[in-house]
Amino acid sequence: MKTLLVTGAGGYIGSVLTGMLLEAGYRVRALDRYFFGPTLQYLQPNPNLEVIKADVRDFDPGLLEGVWGVIDLAALSNDPAGELDPETTLAINHRGRARVARLAKERGARRYVLASSCSVYGFQEGLLDEASPTRPLTTYAEANLRAEASNLPLADESFCVTALRQATVYGLSPRMRFDLAINGMTLGLWKEGRIPLLRDGTQWRPFVHVRDTSRAFLAVLQAPKEKVNGQIFNVGSEAQNYQILPLAEEIAQALGKPFQFEWYGLPDHRSYRVSFAKIRDTLGYTPQFTPSDAAREIAQALEAGQVVPDDRTITLKWYKNLMEWQRILREVELDGRLL
Ligand SMILES: NC(=O)c1ccc[n+]([C@@H]2O[C@H](COP(=O)([O-])OP(=O)(O)OC[C@H]3O[C@@H](n4cnc5c(N)ncnc54)[C@H](O)[C@@H]3O)[C@@H](O)[C@H]2O)c1
């Protein structure tokens, strides 16, 4: 049985992927700060799952002993959260993950997969593939590019390195995120009868279901290393390159609700359409789920009270809360005034 270290295992993607990895017969060491709570509880107890509360910036390298492969998801995980404290974003998303890859190689792991993002393409016309120029517009996107640049060159005969540039993810997860476009649209329609739409609705964005992006990590782990070593793959499908306005209409149709929406924000400066030919042709990978499938699944879970749209489900809001509590705790400690 192969052992995997999964960083960020308690996150939106990680908490779905960890279940799929266990089902596929891997032993998983799930390393995370668990900023969003005990999201892997639904998988416990399981003798093949080890839950480890640690930080990618300083975890004990001994945790890599006996590890065959690493999936590196840990990050401050979207553009606005990345701007809260750009230096911390670079420290975690770039240098933290560079540390994970370097230590993994030193400790004899054979595979390493980096969770990167299609946001590295920024604003561009045309269909972008892995060889297209990158235009990172935010610290988050820049940190992904830097992590790719420091980790891919570690690839050699014995250490197989792959970067997955994921489309924007959607769907139900034990660590739910309503700050992702399709999930947020579904929540808006369910709760207020209106979809919140980021101006001006013409921007293009590729999407992929959380179970499908998780399948891509599995596909890379199971592929012959000649096919994936040193490679970057976009993860998604051309059929799910959407403009935001028609996408919202599709979500309303899927839920059988009138198409009502309200604008928010300044016009989005990010817009990109992506080619997914490489992962399809190399690994035979195609996504199985659609935004409509996810919208129905999420609406049912909301209806049944299985998912609660609290602050924790909005990444930026939650990290702001954590920073505020940290500040208050420091103050309390300095003043010696504990309740
Ligand atoms: N969700 C998307 O649409 C999407 C798209 C493209 C790429 N990605 C990338 O995929 C990865 C996972 O994203 P997600 O949506 O699951 O985000 P998430 O915020 O739900 O998960 C990230 C996890 O990393 C953990 N973490 C943060 N800092 C850490 C640290 N210093 N040490 C250990 N753990 C730490 C958090 O506690 C969290 O559980 C990220 O690298 C993200 O950038 C996500």
Coordinates of N, CA, C and O in Angstrom, one line a residue, residues 129-225:
D129 N -3.2 27.5 -23.9 CA -2.7 26.2 -23.5 C -1.5 26.3 -22.6 O -1.1 27.5 -22.2
E130 N -0.9 25.2 -22.2 CA 0.1 25.2 -21.2 C 1.3 26.0 -21.7 O 2.2 26.4 -20.8
A131 N 1.5 26.2 -23.0 CA 2.7 26.9 -23.5 C 2.4 28.4 -23.7 O 3.3 29.2 -24.1
S132 N 1.1 28.8 -23.5 CA 0.8 30.2 -23.7 C 1.5 31.1 -22.6 O 1.8 30.6 -21.5
P133 N 1.7 32.4 -22.9 CA 2.3 33.2 -21.9 C 1.4 33.3 -20.7 O 0.2 33.2 -20.8
T134 N 2.0 33.5 -19.6 CA 1.3 33.7 -18.3 C 1.2 35.2 -18.0 O 2.2 35.9 -18.3
R135 N 0.1 35.6 -17.4 CA 0.0 37.0 -17.0 C -0.6 37.1 -15.6 O -1.8 37.4 -15.5
P136 N 0.1 36.7 -14.6 CA -0.5 36.8 -13.2 C -0.9 38.2 -12.8 O -0.1 39.1 -12.9
L137 N -2.1 38.4 -12.4 CA -2.6 39.7 -12.0 C -2.7 39.9 -10.5 O -3.0 41.0 -10.1
T138 N -2.4 38.9 -9.8 CA -2.6 39.0 -8.3 C -1.4 38.2 -7.6 O -0.7 37.4 -8.3
T139 N -1.3 38.5 -6.3 CA -0.2 37.8 -5.6 C -0.5 36.3 -5.6 O 0.5 35.5 -5.7
Y140 N -1.8 35.9 -5.5 CA -2.1 34.5 -5.5 C -1.6 33.8 -6.8 O -1.0 32.8 -6.7
A141 N -1.9 34.4 -7.9 CA -1.5 33.9 -9.2 C 0.0 33.9 -9.3 O 0.6 32.9 -9.8
E142 N 0.6 34.9 -8.9 CA 2.1 35.0 -8.9 C 2.7 33.9 -8.1 O 3.7 33.3 -8.5
A143 N 2.2 33.7 -6.9 CA 2.7 32.6 -6.0 C 2.6 31.3 -6.7 O 3.5 30.4 -6.5
N144 N 1.5 31.0 -7.4 CA 1.4 29.7 -8.1 C 2.4 29.6 -9.1 O 3.1 28.5 -9.3
L145 N 2.7 30.6 -9.9 CA 3.7 30.6 -10.9 C 5.1 30.3 -10.3 O 5.9 29.5 -10.8
R146 N 5.4 31.0 -9.2 CA 6.7 30.8 -8.6 C 6.8 29.4 -8.0 O 7.9 28.9 -8.1
A147 N 5.7 28.9 -7.5 CA 5.8 27.5 -7.0 C 6.1 26.5 -8.2 O 6.9 25.6 -8.0
E148 N 5.4 26.8 -9.3 CA 5.7 25.9 -10.5 C 7.2 26.0 -10.9 O 7.9 25.1 -11.1
A149 N 7.7 27.3 -10.9 CA 9.1 27.6 -11.3 C 10.1 26.9 -10.4 O 11.1 26.5 -10.8
S150 N 9.8 26.9 -9.1 CA 10.8 26.3 -8.2 C 10.6 24.8 -8.1 O 11.6 24.1 -7.9
N151 N 9.4 24.2 -8.3 CA 9.2 22.8 -8.1 C 9.4 21.9 -9.3 O 9.9 20.8 -9.2
L152 N 9.0 22.4 -10.5 CA 9.1 21.6 -11.7 C 10.6 21.2 -12.0 O 10.8 20.1 -12.4
P153 N 11.6 22.1 -11.8 CA 12.9 21.7 -12.1 C 13.5 20.6 -11.2 O 14.6 20.1 -11.5
L154 N 12.8 20.2 -10.1 CA 13.3 19.2 -9.3 C 13.1 17.8 -10.0 O 13.5 16.8 -9.5
A155 N 12.3 17.8 -11.1 CA 12.0 16.5 -11.7 C 13.2 15.9 -12.3 O 14.1 16.5 -12.9
D156 N 13.4 14.6 -12.0 CA 14.4 13.8 -12.6 C 14.0 12.3 -12.6 O 12.8 12.0 -12.4
E157 N 14.9 11.4 -12.9 CA 14.6 10.0 -13.1 C 13.8 9.4 -11.9 O 12.9 8.6 -12.0
S158 N 14.2 9.8 -10.7 CA 13.6 9.2 -9.5 C 12.5 10.1 -8.8 O 11.8 9.6 -7.9
F159 N 12.4 11.3 -9.2 CA 11.4 12.2 -8.6 C 10.5 12.8 -9.7 O 11.0 13.6 -10.5
C160 N 9.3 12.4 -9.7 CA 8.4 12.8 -10.8 C 7.5 13.9 -10.4 O 6.8 13.8 -9.4
V161 N 7.6 15.1 -11.0 CA 6.9 16.3 -10.6 C 5.9 16.7 -11.7 O 6.3 16.8 -12.8
T162 N 4.7 17.1 -11.2 CA 3.7 17.5 -12.1 C 2.9 18.7 -11.5 O 2.7 18.7 -10.3
A163 N 2.6 19.7 -12.3 CA 1.8 20.8 -11.9 C 0.4 20.7 -12.5 O 0.3 20.6 -13.8
L164 N -0.7 20.9 -11.8 CA -2.0 20.9 -12.3 C -2.6 22.3 -12.2 O -2.8 22.8 -11.1
R165 N -2.8 22.9 -13.3 CA -3.5 24.2 -13.3 C -5.0 24.0 -13.4 O -5.5 23.8 -14.5
Q166 N -5.6 24.1 -12.3 CA -7.0 23.8 -12.2 C -7.9 25.0 -12.6 O -7.6 26.1 -12.3
A167 N -9.0 24.7 -13.3 CA -10.0 25.6 -13.6 C -10.6 26.0 -12.3 O -10.3 25.4 -11.2
T168 N -11.5 27.0 -12.3 CA -12.2 27.4 -11.1 C -13.2 26.2 -10.7 O -13.9 25.7 -11.5
V169 N -13.1 25.8 -9.4 CA -13.7 24.6 -9.0 C -15.1 24.9 -8.5 O -15.4 26.0 -8.0
Y170 N -16.0 23.9 -8.5 CA -17.4 24.1 -8.0 C -17.9 22.7 -7.5 O -17.3 21.7 -7.8
G171 N -18.9 22.7 -6.7 CA -19.5 21.5 -6.2 C -19.5 21.4 -4.7 O -18.9 22.2 -4.0
L172 N -20.1 20.4 -4.2 CA -20.3 20.2 -2.8 C -19.0 19.6 -2.1 O -18.4 18.7 -2.7
S173 N -18.6 20.1 -1.0 CA -17.4 19.6 -0.3 C -17.7 19.7 1.2 O -18.4 20.6 1.7
P174 N -17.0 18.8 2.0 CA -17.2 19.0 3.5 C -16.6 20.3 4.0 O -17.1 20.8 5.1
R175 N -15.7 20.9 3.3 CA -15.3 22.3 3.7 C -15.9 23.1 2.5 O -15.3 23.3 1.5
M176 N -17.1 23.6 2.7 CA -17.8 24.2 1.6 C -17.3 25.6 1.4 O -16.9 26.3 2.3
R177 N -17.2 26.0 0.1 CA -16.8 27.3 -0.3 C -17.9 28.0 -1.1 O -18.2 27.6 -2.2
F178 N -18.6 29.0 -0.5 CA -19.6 29.8 -1.3 C -18.9 31.0 -2.0 O -19.6 31.8 -2.6
D179 N -17.6 31.1 -1.8 CA -16.9 32.2 -2.5 C -16.5 31.8 -3.9 O -15.8 32.6 -4.6
L180 N -16.8 30.6 -4.3 CA -16.5 30.2 -5.7 C -17.8 30.4 -6.6 O -18.9 30.2 -6.1
A181 N -17.6 30.8 -7.8 CA -18.7 31.4 -8.6 C -20.0 30.6 -8.6 O -21.0 31.1 -8.3
I182 N -19.8 29.3 -9.1 CA -21.1 28.5 -9.2 C -21.7 28.2 -7.9 O -23.0 28.3 -7.8
N183 N -20.9 28.0 -6.9 CA -21.5 27.7 -5.5 C -22.2 28.9 -5.0 O -23.3 28.9 -4.4
G184 N -21.6 30.1 -5.2 CA -22.2 31.4 -4.8 C -23.5 31.7 -5.5 O -24.4 32.2 -4.9
M185 N -23.5 31.4 -6.8 CA -24.7 31.6 -7.6 C -25.8 30.8 -7.1 O -27.0 31.2 -6.9
T186 N -25.5 29.5 -6.8 CA -26.5 28.6 -6.3 C -27.1 29.1 -5.0 O -28.3 29.1 -4.7
L187 N -26.2 29.5 -4.1 CA -26.6 30.0 -2.8 C -27.5 31.2 -2.9 O -28.6 31.3 -2.2
G188 N -27.1 32.2 -3.7 CA -27.9 33.4 -3.9 C -29.3 33.1 -4.4 O -30.2 33.7 -3.9
L189 N -29.4 32.2 -5.3 CA -30.7 31.9 -5.9 C -31.6 31.2 -4.8 O -32.8 31.4 -4.7
W190 N -30.9 30.3 -4.1 CA -31.7 29.5 -3.1 C -32.1 30.4 -1.9 O -33.2 30.3 -1.5
K191 N -31.2 31.3 -1.5 CA -31.5 32.1 -0.3 C -32.3 33.4 -0.6 O -33.2 33.7 0.1
E192 N -31.9 34.1 -1.7 CA -32.5 35.4 -2.0 C -33.4 35.4 -3.2 O -33.9 36.5 -3.6
G193 N -33.3 34.3 -4.0 CA -34.1 34.3 -5.3 C -33.3 35.1 -6.3 O -33.9 35.4 -7.4
R194 N -32.1 35.5 -6.1 CA -31.3 36.3 -7.0 C -29.9 35.8 -7.1 O -29.3 35.5 -6.0
I195 N -29.3 35.8 -8.3 CA -27.9 35.4 -8.4 C -27.0 36.6 -8.3 O -27.2 37.6 -9.1
P196 N -26.0 36.6 -7.4 CA -25.0 37.7 -7.4 C -24.1 37.6 -8.6 O -23.5 36.5 -8.7
L197 N -23.9 38.6 -9.4 CA -23.1 38.5 -10.6 C -22.0 39.5 -10.6 O -22.3 40.7 -10.5
L198 N -20.8 39.1 -10.8 CA -19.6 40.0 -10.8 C -19.6 40.7 -12.2 O -19.7 40.0 -13.2
R199 N -19.6 42.0 -12.2 CA -19.7 42.8 -13.4 C -18.5 42.4 -14.4 O -17.4 42.0 -13.9
D200 N -18.6 42.4 -15.7 CA -19.9 42.8 -16.4 C -20.6 41.6 -17.0 O -21.4 41.8 -17.9
G201 N -20.1 40.4 -16.6 CA -20.8 39.2 -17.1 C -20.3 38.6 -18.4 O -20.6 37.5 -18.8
T202 N -19.5 39.4 -19.1 CA -18.9 38.9 -20.4 C -17.6 38.2 -20.2 O -17.1 37.5 -21.1
Q203 N -17.0 38.3 -19.0 CA -15.7 37.6 -18.7 C -15.8 36.1 -18.8 O -16.8 35.5 -18.4
W204 N -14.7 35.5 -19.4 CA -14.7 34.1 -19.6 C -13.9 33.5 -18.4 O -13.0 34.0 -17.9
R205 N -14.4 32.3 -18.1 CA -13.7 31.5 -17.0 C -13.9 30.0 -17.2 O -15.0 29.7 -17.6
P206 N -12.9 29.2 -17.1 CA -13.1 27.8 -17.1 C -13.5 27.2 -15.8 O -13.0 27.7 -14.7
F207 N -14.3 26.2 -15.8 CA -14.8 25.6 -14.5 C -14.6 24.0 -14.5 O -14.5 23.4 -15.6
V208 N -14.5 23.5 -13.3 CA -14.3 22.0 -13.2 C -15.0 21.6 -11.8 O -14.8 22.3 -10.8
H209 N -15.6 20.5 -11.8 CA -16.3 20.0 -10.6 C -15.2 19.5 -9.6 O -14.2 18.9 -10.0
V210 N -15.5 19.6 -8.3 CA -14.5 19.2 -7.3 C -14.1 17.7 -7.4 O -13.0 17.4 -7.2
R211 N -15.1 16.9 -7.7 CA -14.8 15.5 -7.8 C -14.0 15.2 -9.1 O -13.1 14.3 -9.1
D212 N -14.2 16.0 -10.1 CA -13.4 15.9 -11.4 C -12.0 16.3 -11.2 O -11.1 15.7 -11.7
T213 N -11.8 17.5 -10.5 CA -10.4 17.9 -10.3 C -9.7 16.9 -9.4 O -8.5 16.6 -9.7
S214 N -10.4 16.3 -8.5 CA -9.8 15.3 -7.6 C -9.4 14.1 -8.5 O -8.3 13.5 -8.3
R215 N -10.2 13.7 -9.4 CA -9.9 12.6 -10.3 C -8.6 12.9 -11.1 O -7.9 12.0 -11.5
A216 N -8.4 14.2 -11.4 CA -7.2 14.5 -12.2 C -5.9 14.2 -11.4 O -4.9 13.7 -11.9
F217 N -6.0 14.6 -10.0 CA -4.8 14.3 -9.2 C -4.6 12.8 -9.1 O -3.4 12.3 -9.2
L218 N -5.7 12.0 -9.0 CA -5.5 10.5 -9.0 C -5.0 10.0 -10.4 O -4.1 9.2 -10.4
A219 N -5.5 10.6 -11.5 CA -5.0 10.2 -12.8 C -3.5 10.4 -12.9 O -2.8 9.6 -13.5
V220 N -3.0 11.5 -12.4 CA -1.6 11.8 -12.5 C -0.8 10.9 -11.7 O 0.3 10.4 -12.1
L221 N -1.3 10.6 -10.5 CA -0.5 9.6 -9.6 C -0.4 8.3 -10.2 O 0.6 7.6 -10.1
Q222 N -1.5 7.9 -11.0 CA -1.5 6.5 -11.5 C -0.9 6.4 -12.9 O -0.8 5.3 -13.5
A223 N -0.6 7.6 -13.5 CA -0.1 7.6 -14.9 C 1.4 7.1 -14.9 O 2.1 7.3 -13.9
P224 N 1.8 6.5 -16.0 CA 3.2 6.2 -16.1 C 4.0 7.5 -16.0 O 3.6 8.5 -16.6
K225 N 5.2 7.4 -15.3 CA 5.8 8.7 -15.0 C 6.3 9.4 -16.3 O 6.4 10.6 -16.3

